mmCIF file of C-alpha atoms in Angstrom:
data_model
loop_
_atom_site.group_PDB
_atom_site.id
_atom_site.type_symbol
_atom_site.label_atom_id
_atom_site.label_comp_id
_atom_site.label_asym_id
_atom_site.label_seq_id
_atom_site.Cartn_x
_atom_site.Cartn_y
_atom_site.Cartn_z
ATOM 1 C CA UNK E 1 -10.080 -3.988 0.284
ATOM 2 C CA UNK E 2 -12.959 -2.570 2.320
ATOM 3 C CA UNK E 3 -10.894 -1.816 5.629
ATOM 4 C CA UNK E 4 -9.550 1.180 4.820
ATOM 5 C CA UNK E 5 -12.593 3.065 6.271
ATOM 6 C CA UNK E 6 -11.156 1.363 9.451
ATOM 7 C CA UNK E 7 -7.914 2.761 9.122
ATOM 8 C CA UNK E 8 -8.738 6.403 8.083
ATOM 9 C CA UNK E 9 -11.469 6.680 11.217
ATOM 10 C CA UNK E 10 -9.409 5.564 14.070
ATOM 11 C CA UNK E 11 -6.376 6.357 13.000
ATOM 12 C CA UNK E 12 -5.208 7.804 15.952
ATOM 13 C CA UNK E 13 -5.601 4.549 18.354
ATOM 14 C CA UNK E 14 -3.728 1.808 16.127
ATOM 15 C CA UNK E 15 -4.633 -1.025 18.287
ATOM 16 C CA UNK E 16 -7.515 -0.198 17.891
ATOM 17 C CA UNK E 17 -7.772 0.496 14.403
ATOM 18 C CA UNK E 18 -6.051 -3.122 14.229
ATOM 19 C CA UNK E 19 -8.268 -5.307 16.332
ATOM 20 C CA UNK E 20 -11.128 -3.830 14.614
ATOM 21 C CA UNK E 21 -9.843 -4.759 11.403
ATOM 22 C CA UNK E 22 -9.507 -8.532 12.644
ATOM 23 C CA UNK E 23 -12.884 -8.277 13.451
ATOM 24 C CA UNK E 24 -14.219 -7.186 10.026
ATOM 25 C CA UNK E 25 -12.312 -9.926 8.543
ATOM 26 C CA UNK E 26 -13.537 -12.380 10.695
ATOM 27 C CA UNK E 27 -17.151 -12.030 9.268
ATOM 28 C CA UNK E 28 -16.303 -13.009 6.061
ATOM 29 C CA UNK E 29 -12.479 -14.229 6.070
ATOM 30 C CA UNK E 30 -11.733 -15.824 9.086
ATOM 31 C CA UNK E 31 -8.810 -17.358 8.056
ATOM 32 C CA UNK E 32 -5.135 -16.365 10.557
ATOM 33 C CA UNK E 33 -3.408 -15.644 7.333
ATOM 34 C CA UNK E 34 -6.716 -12.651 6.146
ATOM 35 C CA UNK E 35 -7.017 -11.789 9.846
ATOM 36 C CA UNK E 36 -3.376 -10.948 9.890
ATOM 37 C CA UNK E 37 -2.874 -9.374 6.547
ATOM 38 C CA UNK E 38 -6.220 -6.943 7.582
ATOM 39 C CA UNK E 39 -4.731 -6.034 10.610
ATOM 40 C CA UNK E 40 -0.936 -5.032 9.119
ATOM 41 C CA UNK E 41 -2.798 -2.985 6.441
ATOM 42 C CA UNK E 42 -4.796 -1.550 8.450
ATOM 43 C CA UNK E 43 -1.868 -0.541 10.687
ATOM 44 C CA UNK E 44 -0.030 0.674 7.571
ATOM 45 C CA UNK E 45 -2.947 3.032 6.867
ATOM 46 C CA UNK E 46 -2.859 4.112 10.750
ATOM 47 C CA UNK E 47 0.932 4.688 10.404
ATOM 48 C CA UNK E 48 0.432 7.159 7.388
ATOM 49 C CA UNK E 49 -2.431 8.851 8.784
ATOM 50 C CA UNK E 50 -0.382 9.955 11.652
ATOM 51 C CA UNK E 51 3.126 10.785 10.141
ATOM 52 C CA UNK E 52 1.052 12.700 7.577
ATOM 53 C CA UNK E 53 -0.854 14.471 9.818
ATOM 54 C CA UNK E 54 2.101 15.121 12.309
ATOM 55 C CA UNK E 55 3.112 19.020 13.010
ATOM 56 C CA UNK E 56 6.498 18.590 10.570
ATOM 57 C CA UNK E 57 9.866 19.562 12.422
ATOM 58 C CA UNK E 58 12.964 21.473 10.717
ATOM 59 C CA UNK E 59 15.458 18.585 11.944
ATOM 60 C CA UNK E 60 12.455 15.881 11.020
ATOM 61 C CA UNK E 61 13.029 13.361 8.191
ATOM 62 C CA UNK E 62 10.304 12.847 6.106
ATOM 63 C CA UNK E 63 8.277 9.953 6.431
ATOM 64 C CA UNK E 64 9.212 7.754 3.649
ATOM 65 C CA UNK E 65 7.929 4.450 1.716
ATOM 66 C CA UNK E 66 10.764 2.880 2.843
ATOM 67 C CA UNK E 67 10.262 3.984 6.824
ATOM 68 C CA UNK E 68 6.210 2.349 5.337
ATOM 69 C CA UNK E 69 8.103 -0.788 3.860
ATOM 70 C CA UNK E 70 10.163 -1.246 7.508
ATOM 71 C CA UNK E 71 6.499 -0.861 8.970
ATOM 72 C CA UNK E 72 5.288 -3.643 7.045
ATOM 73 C CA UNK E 73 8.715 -5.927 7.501
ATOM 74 C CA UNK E 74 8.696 -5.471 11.032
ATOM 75 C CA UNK E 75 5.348 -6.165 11.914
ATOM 76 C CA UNK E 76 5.106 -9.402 14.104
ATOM 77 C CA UNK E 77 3.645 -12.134 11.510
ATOM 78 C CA UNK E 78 2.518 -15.677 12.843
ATOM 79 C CA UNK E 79 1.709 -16.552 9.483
ATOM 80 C CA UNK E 80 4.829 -18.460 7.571
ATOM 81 C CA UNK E 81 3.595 -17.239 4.445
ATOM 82 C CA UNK E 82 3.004 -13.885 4.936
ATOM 83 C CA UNK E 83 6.822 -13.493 6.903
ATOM 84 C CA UNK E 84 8.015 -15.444 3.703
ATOM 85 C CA UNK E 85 6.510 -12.810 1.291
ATOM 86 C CA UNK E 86 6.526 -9.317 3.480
ATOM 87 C CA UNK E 87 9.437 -9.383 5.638
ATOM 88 C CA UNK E 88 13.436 -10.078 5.976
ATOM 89 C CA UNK E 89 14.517 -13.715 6.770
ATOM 90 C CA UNK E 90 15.865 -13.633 9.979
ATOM 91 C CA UNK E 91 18.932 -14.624 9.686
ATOM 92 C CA UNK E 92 20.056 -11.695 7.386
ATOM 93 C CA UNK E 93 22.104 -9.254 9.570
ATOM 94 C CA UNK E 94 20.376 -6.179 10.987
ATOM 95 C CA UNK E 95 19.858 -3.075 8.757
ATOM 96 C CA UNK E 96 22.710 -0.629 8.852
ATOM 97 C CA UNK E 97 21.667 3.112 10.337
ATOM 98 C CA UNK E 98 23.187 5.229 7.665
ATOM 99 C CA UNK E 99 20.777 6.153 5.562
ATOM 100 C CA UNK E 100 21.823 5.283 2.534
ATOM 101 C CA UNK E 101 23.216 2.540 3.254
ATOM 102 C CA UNK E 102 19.669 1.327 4.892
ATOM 103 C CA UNK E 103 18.167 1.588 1.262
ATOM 104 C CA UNK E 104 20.557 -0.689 -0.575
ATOM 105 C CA UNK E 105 20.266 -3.310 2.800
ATOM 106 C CA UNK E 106 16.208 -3.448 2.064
ATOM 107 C CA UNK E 107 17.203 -3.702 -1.722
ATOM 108 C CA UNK E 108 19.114 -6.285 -1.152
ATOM 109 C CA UNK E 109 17.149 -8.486 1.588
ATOM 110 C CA UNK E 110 13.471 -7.396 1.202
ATOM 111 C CA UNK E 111 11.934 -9.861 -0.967
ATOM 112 C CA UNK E 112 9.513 -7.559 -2.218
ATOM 113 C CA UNK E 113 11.800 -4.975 -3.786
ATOM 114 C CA UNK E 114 13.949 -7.795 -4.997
ATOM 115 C CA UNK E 115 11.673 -8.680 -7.294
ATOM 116 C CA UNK E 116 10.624 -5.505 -8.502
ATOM 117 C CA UNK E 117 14.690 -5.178 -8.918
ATOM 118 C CA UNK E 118 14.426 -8.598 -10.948
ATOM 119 C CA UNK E 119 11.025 -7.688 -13.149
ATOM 120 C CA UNK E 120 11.710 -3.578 -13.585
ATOM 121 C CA UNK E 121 15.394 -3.678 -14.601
ATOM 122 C CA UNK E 122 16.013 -3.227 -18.576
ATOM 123 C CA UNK E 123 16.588 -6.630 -20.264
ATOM 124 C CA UNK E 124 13.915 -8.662 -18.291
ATOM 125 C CA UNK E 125 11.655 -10.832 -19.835
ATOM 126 C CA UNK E 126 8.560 -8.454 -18.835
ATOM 127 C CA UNK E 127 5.886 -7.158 -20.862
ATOM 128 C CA UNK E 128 5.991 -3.903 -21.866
ATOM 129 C CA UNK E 129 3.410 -1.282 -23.064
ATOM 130 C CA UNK E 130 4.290 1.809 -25.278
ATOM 131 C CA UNK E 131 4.039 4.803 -23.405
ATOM 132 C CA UNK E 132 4.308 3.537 -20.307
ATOM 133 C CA UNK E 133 7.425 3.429 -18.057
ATOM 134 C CA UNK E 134 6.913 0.294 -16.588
ATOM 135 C CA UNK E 135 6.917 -3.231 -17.276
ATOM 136 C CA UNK E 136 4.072 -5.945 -16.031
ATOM 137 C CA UNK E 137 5.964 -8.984 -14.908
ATOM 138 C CA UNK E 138 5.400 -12.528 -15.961
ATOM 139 C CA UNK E 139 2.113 -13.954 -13.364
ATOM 140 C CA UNK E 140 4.802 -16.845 -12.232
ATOM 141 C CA UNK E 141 7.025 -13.767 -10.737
ATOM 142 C CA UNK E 142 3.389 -11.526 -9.520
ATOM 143 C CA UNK E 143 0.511 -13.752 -9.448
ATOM 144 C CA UNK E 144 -2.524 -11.963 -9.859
ATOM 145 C CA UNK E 145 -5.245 -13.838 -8.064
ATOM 146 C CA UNK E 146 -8.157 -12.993 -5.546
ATOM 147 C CA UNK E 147 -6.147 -15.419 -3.108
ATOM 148 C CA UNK E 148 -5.617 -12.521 -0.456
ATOM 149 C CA UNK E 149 -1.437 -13.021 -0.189
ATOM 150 C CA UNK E 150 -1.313 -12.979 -4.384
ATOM 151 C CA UNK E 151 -3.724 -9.611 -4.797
ATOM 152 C CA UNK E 152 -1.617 -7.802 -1.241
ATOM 153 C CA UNK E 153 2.038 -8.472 -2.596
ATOM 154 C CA UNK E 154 0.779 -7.579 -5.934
ATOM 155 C CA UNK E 155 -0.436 -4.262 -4.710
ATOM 156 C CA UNK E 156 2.521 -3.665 -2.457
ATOM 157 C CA UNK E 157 4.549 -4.636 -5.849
ATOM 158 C CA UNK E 158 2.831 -1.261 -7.452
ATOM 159 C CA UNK E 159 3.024 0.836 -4.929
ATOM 160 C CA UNK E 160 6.546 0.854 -4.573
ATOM 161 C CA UNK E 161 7.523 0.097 -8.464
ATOM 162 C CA UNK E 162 5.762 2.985 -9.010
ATOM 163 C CA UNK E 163 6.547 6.900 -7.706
ATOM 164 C CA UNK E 164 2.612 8.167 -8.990
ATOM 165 C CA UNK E 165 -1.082 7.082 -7.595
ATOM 166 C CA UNK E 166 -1.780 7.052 -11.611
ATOM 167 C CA UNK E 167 1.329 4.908 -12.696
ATOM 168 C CA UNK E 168 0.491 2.387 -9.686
ATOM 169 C CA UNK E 169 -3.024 2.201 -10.852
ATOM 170 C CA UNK E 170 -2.084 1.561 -14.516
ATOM 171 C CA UNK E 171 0.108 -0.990 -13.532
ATOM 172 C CA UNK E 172 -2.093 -3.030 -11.197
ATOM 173 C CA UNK E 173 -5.322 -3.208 -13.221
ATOM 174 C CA UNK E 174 -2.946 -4.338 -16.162
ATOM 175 C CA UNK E 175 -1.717 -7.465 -14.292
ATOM 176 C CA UNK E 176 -4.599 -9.324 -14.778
ATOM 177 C CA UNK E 177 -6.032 -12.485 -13.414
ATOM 178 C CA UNK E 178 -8.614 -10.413 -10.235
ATOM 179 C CA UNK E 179 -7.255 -6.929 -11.432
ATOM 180 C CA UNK E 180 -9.729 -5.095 -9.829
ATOM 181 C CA UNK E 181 -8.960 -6.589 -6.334
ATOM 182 C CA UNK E 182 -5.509 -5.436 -7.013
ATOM 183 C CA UNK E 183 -6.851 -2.040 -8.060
ATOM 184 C CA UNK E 184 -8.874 -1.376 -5.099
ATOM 185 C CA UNK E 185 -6.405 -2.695 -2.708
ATOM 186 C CA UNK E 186 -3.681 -0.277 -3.950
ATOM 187 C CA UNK E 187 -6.180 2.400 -4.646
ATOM 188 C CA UNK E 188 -6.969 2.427 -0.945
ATOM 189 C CA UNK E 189 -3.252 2.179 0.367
ATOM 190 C CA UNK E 190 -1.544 4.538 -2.368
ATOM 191 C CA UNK E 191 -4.922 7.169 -1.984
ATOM 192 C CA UNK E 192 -3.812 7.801 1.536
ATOM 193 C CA UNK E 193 -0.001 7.954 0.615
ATOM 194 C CA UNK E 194 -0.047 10.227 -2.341
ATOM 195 C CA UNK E 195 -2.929 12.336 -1.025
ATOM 196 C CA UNK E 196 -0.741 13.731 1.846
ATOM 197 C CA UNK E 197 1.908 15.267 -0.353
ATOM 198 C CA UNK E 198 1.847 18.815 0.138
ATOM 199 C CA UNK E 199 2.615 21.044 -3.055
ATOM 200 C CA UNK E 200 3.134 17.961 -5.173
ATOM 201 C CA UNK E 201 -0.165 16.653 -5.170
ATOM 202 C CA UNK E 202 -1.237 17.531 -9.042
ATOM 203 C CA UNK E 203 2.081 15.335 -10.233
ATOM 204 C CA UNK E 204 1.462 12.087 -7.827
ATOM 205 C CA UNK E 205 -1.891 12.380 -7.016
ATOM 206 C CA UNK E 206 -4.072 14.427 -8.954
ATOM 207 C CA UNK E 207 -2.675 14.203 -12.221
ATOM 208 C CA UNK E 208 -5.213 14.602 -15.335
ATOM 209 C CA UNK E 209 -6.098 11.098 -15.840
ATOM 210 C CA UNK E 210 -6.925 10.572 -12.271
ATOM 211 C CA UNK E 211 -8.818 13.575 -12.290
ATOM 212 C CA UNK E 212 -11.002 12.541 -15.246
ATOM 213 C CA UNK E 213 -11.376 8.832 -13.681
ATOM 214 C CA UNK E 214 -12.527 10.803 -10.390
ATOM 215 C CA UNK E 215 -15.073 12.633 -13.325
ATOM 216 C CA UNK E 216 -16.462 9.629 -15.089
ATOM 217 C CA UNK E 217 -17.657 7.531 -11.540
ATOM 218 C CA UNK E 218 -20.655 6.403 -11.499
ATOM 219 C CA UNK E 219 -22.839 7.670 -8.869
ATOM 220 C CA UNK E 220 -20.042 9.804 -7.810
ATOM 221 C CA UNK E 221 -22.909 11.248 -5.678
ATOM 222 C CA UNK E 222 -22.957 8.824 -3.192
ATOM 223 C CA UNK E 223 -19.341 8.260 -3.001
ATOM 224 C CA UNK E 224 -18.933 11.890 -1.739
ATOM 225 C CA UNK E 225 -21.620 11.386 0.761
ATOM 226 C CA UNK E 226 -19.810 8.303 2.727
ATOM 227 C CA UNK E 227 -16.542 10.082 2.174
ATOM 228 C CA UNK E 228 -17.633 13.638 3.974
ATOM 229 C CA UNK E 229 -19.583 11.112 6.384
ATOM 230 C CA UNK E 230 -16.939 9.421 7.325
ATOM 231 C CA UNK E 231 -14.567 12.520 7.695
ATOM 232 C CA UNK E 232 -17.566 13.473 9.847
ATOM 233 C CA UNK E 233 -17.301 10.449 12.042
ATOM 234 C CA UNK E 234 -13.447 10.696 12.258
ATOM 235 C CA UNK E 235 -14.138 14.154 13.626
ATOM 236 C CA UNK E 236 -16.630 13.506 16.235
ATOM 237 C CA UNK E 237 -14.452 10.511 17.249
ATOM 238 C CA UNK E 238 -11.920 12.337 18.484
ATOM 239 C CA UNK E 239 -13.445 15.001 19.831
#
Protein backbone atom coordinates (compact mmCIF):
# COMPACT_ATOMS: atom_id res chain seq x y z
CA UNK A 1 0.00 0.00 0.00
CA UNK A 2 2.80 2.57 0.09
CA UNK A 3 3.83 2.31 -3.73
CA UNK A 4 1.54 4.37 -5.11
CA UNK A 5 3.85 7.43 -4.68
CA UNK A 6 5.90 5.26 -7.17
CA UNK A 7 3.32 5.03 -9.59
CA UNK A 8 1.93 8.65 -9.59
CA UNK A 9 5.81 10.14 -9.93
CA UNK A 10 7.07 8.21 -12.82
CA UNK A 11 4.24 7.54 -14.41
CA UNK A 12 5.33 8.30 -17.63
CA UNK A 13 8.34 5.58 -17.85
CA UNK A 14 6.39 2.29 -16.70
CA UNK A 15 9.39 0.17 -16.56
CA UNK A 16 10.55 2.22 -14.66
CA UNK A 17 7.88 2.95 -12.41
CA UNK A 18 7.82 -1.05 -12.22
CA UNK A 19 11.36 -1.99 -11.38
CA UNK A 20 11.31 0.62 -8.84
CA UNK A 21 8.43 -0.79 -7.26
CA UNK A 22 10.29 -4.31 -7.02
CA UNK A 23 12.81 -2.55 -5.38
CA UNK A 24 10.70 -0.97 -2.60
CA UNK A 25 9.29 -4.28 -1.96
CA UNK A 26 12.36 -5.91 -1.73
CA UNK A 27 13.32 -3.96 1.51
CA UNK A 28 10.71 -5.22 3.40
CA UNK A 29 8.83 -8.04 1.25
CA UNK A 30 11.13 -9.80 -0.70
CA UNK A 31 9.09 -12.49 -1.45
CA UNK A 32 8.50 -13.27 -5.90
CA UNK A 33 4.85 -13.41 -5.16
CA UNK A 34 5.01 -9.24 -3.18
CA UNK A 35 7.70 -8.34 -5.72
CA UNK A 36 5.34 -9.24 -8.47
CA UNK A 37 2.06 -8.07 -7.13
CA UNK A 38 4.08 -4.38 -6.41
CA UNK A 39 5.20 -4.25 -9.71
CA UNK A 40 1.54 -5.08 -11.60
CA UNK A 41 0.02 -2.41 -9.28
CA UNK A 42 2.27 -0.22 -9.76
CA UNK A 43 1.92 -0.65 -13.54
CA UNK A 44 -1.86 -0.40 -13.12
CA UNK A 45 -1.38 3.02 -11.51
CA UNK A 46 1.16 3.95 -14.51
CA UNK A 47 -1.51 2.74 -17.00
CA UNK A 48 -4.22 5.17 -15.51
CA UNK A 49 -1.99 7.98 -15.10
CA UNK A 50 -1.38 8.03 -18.74
CA UNK A 51 -4.84 7.18 -20.37
CA UNK A 52 -6.11 9.83 -17.94
CA UNK A 53 -3.84 12.27 -18.75
CA UNK A 54 -3.91 11.51 -22.59
CA UNK A 55 -5.15 14.53 -25.06
CA UNK A 56 -8.85 12.61 -25.56
CA UNK A 57 -9.74 11.95 -29.37
CA UNK A 58 -13.42 12.24 -30.96
CA UNK A 59 -13.10 8.54 -32.45
CA UNK A 60 -11.21 7.49 -28.92
CA UNK A 61 -12.91 4.98 -26.57
CA UNK A 62 -12.71 5.76 -23.20
CA UNK A 63 -10.40 4.10 -21.07
CA UNK A 64 -12.38 1.72 -19.11
CA UNK A 65 -12.08 -0.65 -15.85
CA UNK A 66 -12.44 -3.33 -17.96
CA UNK A 67 -9.49 -2.12 -20.63
CA UNK A 68 -7.72 -1.74 -16.38
CA UNK A 69 -9.00 -5.39 -15.60
CA UNK A 70 -7.35 -6.74 -19.24
CA UNK A 71 -4.20 -4.73 -17.89
CA UNK A 72 -4.10 -6.66 -14.86
CA UNK A 73 -5.09 -10.25 -16.68
CA UNK A 74 -2.57 -9.83 -19.16
CA UNK A 75 0.27 -8.93 -17.27
CA UNK A 76 3.03 -11.71 -17.45
CA UNK A 77 2.77 -13.48 -13.83
CA UNK A 78 5.50 -16.13 -12.76
CA UNK A 79 3.72 -16.54 -9.70
CA UNK A 80 1.02 -19.66 -9.87
CA UNK A 81 -0.97 -18.01 -7.39
CA UNK A 82 -1.26 -14.75 -8.46
CA UNK A 83 -2.15 -16.14 -12.44
CA UNK A 84 -4.67 -18.42 -10.46
CA UNK A 85 -6.38 -15.39 -8.75
CA UNK A 86 -5.80 -12.28 -11.40
CA UNK A 87 -5.88 -13.66 -14.75
CA UNK A 88 -7.77 -16.09 -17.41
CA UNK A 89 -6.72 -19.82 -17.42
CA UNK A 90 -5.14 -20.36 -20.47
CA UNK A 91 -6.87 -22.64 -21.99
CA UNK A 92 -10.14 -20.53 -22.22
CA UNK A 93 -10.44 -19.29 -25.86
CA UNK A 94 -9.28 -15.76 -26.69
CA UNK A 95 -11.58 -12.76 -25.92
CA UNK A 96 -13.92 -11.88 -28.72
CA UNK A 97 -13.32 -8.07 -30.28
CA UNK A 98 -16.85 -6.87 -30.25
CA UNK A 99 -17.29 -4.96 -27.56
CA UNK A 100 -19.91 -6.21 -25.96
CA UNK A 101 -19.37 -9.28 -26.43
CA UNK A 102 -15.69 -8.75 -24.73
CA UNK A 103 -17.60 -7.84 -21.42
CA UNK A 104 -19.70 -10.96 -21.02
CA UNK A 105 -16.21 -13.16 -22.17
CA UNK A 106 -14.33 -11.44 -18.93
CA UNK A 107 -17.68 -12.12 -17.00
CA UNK A 108 -17.60 -15.29 -17.78
CA UNK A 109 -13.73 -16.36 -17.53
CA UNK A 110 -12.18 -13.72 -15.19
CA UNK A 111 -12.16 -15.22 -11.89
CA UNK A 112 -12.36 -12.07 -10.22
CA UNK A 113 -15.66 -10.80 -11.59
CA UNK A 114 -16.99 -14.29 -11.27
CA UNK A 115 -17.10 -14.05 -7.93
CA UNK A 116 -18.34 -10.74 -7.50
CA UNK A 117 -21.15 -12.30 -10.06
CA UNK A 118 -21.49 -15.22 -7.37
CA UNK A 119 -21.41 -12.87 -3.95
CA UNK A 120 -23.37 -9.52 -5.52
CA UNK A 121 -26.28 -11.28 -7.28
CA UNK A 122 -29.76 -11.16 -5.21
CA UNK A 123 -30.34 -14.45 -3.32
CA UNK A 124 -26.67 -15.05 -2.15
CA UNK A 125 -25.85 -15.96 1.12
CA UNK A 126 -23.98 -12.44 1.72
CA UNK A 127 -24.32 -10.07 4.40
CA UNK A 128 -26.11 -7.22 3.89
CA UNK A 129 -26.27 -3.71 5.52
CA UNK A 130 -29.38 -1.36 5.35
CA UNK A 131 -28.73 1.43 3.26
CA UNK A 132 -26.18 0.18 1.46
CA UNK A 133 -26.30 -1.33 -2.08
CA UNK A 134 -23.96 -3.89 -1.64
CA UNK A 135 -23.42 -7.04 0.01
CA UNK A 136 -19.99 -8.17 2.01
CA UNK A 137 -19.35 -11.73 1.03
CA UNK A 138 -18.74 -14.63 3.31
CA UNK A 139 -14.43 -14.41 4.27
CA UNK A 140 -14.30 -18.21 2.71
CA UNK A 141 -15.41 -16.48 -0.81
CA UNK A 142 -13.03 -12.83 0.05
CA UNK A 143 -10.61 -13.51 2.68
CA UNK A 144 -9.66 -10.54 4.37
CA UNK A 145 -6.15 -10.97 5.64
CA UNK A 146 -2.80 -8.90 5.63
CA UNK A 147 -1.43 -11.97 3.50
CA UNK A 148 -0.62 -9.63 0.41
CA UNK A 149 -2.74 -11.97 -2.39
CA UNK A 150 -5.97 -11.99 0.29
CA UNK A 151 -5.87 -7.89 1.03
CA UNK A 152 -4.99 -7.24 -3.35
CA UNK A 153 -7.96 -9.49 -4.67
CA UNK A 154 -9.99 -8.13 -1.92
CA UNK A 155 -9.35 -4.62 -3.05
CA UNK A 156 -9.58 -5.43 -6.72
CA UNK A 157 -13.03 -7.21 -5.50
CA UNK A 158 -14.23 -3.43 -4.43
CA UNK A 159 -13.09 -1.64 -6.95
CA UNK A 160 -14.90 -3.23 -9.54
CA UNK A 161 -18.17 -4.34 -7.36
CA UNK A 162 -18.40 -0.97 -6.80
CA UNK A 163 -19.06 2.16 -9.52
CA UNK A 164 -18.09 5.07 -6.47
CA UNK A 165 -14.54 5.78 -4.56
CA UNK A 166 -17.13 6.07 -1.43
CA UNK A 167 -19.13 2.75 -2.06
CA UNK A 168 -15.62 0.88 -2.63
CA UNK A 169 -14.37 2.31 0.55
CA UNK A 170 -17.48 1.32 2.57
CA UNK A 171 -17.27 -1.95 1.32
CA UNK A 172 -13.60 -2.77 1.94
CA UNK A 173 -13.16 -1.47 5.49
CA UNK A 174 -16.43 -3.55 6.24
CA UNK A 175 -14.81 -6.89 5.24
CA UNK A 176 -12.92 -7.24 8.12
CA UNK A 177 -10.10 -9.41 9.25
CA UNK A 178 -6.82 -6.39 8.17
CA UNK A 179 -9.57 -3.90 6.87
CA UNK A 180 -7.46 -1.15 6.83
CA UNK A 181 -4.84 -2.83 4.51
CA UNK A 182 -7.73 -3.37 2.27
CA UNK A 183 -8.74 0.27 2.70
CA UNK A 184 -5.53 1.78 1.87
CA UNK A 185 -4.80 -0.51 -0.91
CA UNK A 186 -8.06 0.40 -2.73
CA UNK A 187 -7.91 3.92 -1.51
CA UNK A 188 -4.68 4.31 -3.45
CA UNK A 189 -5.82 2.40 -6.71
CA UNK A 190 -9.58 3.73 -6.85
CA UNK A 191 -8.09 7.60 -5.74
CA UNK A 192 -6.30 7.66 -9.02
CA UNK A 193 -9.28 6.07 -11.01
CA UNK A 194 -12.15 8.12 -9.80
CA UNK A 195 -10.10 11.30 -9.46
CA UNK A 196 -9.66 11.56 -13.30
CA UNK A 197 -13.33 11.72 -14.13
CA UNK A 198 -13.99 14.91 -15.62
CA UNK A 199 -17.51 16.55 -14.78
CA UNK A 200 -18.48 13.57 -12.68
CA UNK A 201 -16.13 13.90 -10.03
CA UNK A 202 -18.67 15.17 -7.05
CA UNK A 203 -20.86 11.70 -7.73
CA UNK A 204 -17.71 9.09 -7.81
CA UNK A 205 -15.22 10.87 -6.20
CA UNK A 206 -16.00 13.69 -4.16
CA UNK A 207 -19.20 12.85 -2.85
CA UNK A 208 -20.16 14.36 0.77
CA UNK A 209 -18.97 11.64 2.88
CA UNK A 210 -15.64 11.54 1.25
CA UNK A 211 -15.44 15.08 1.51
CA UNK A 212 -16.06 15.15 5.28
CA UNK A 213 -13.55 12.01 5.75
CA UNK A 214 -11.00 14.29 3.67
CA UNK A 215 -12.25 17.07 6.69
CA UNK A 216 -11.85 15.03 9.81
CA UNK A 217 -7.85 13.70 8.97
CA UNK A 218 -5.72 14.05 11.33
CA UNK A 219 -2.84 16.17 10.62
CA UNK A 220 -4.33 16.81 7.33
CA UNK A 221 -1.48 19.40 7.34
CA UNK A 222 1.14 17.26 6.55
CA UNK A 223 -0.68 15.12 4.20
CA UNK A 224 -1.06 18.17 1.86
CA UNK A 225 2.55 18.94 2.17
CA UNK A 226 3.88 15.37 0.71
CA UNK A 227 1.00 15.47 -1.72
CA UNK A 228 1.93 19.14 -3.39
CA UNK A 229 5.64 17.77 -2.82
CA UNK A 230 5.30 15.06 -4.63
CA UNK A 231 3.24 16.75 -7.52
CA UNK A 232 6.34 18.96 -7.26
CA UNK A 233 8.74 16.14 -7.86
CA UNK A 234 6.55 14.62 -10.67
CA UNK A 235 6.95 18.01 -12.29
CA UNK A 236 10.57 18.57 -12.13
CA UNK A 237 10.94 14.91 -13.23
CA UNK A 238 9.83 15.39 -16.36
CA UNK A 239 10.94 18.45 -17.14
Amino acid sequence: MRIVPIGLLYWRDEALARDYARRSSRATHPSPLCLEMCEMWTGAIATIMAESTRAPKPSAKRFSKLDLLHYISSFPYKTITLRDALAIPSRIRPAPEDDVDREAWYWQHHPLLRLIADTQRPGTVSTKTKGFAYTIPPVKQLPSTGYVLDSAVAALYCFFATSTFEDGALLAVNLGDDADTVGAIFAGLAACWYSAEEGDGDRVFWTTRVKSWCEDLVRRDIIDTVAKDLAAMEYEFNL
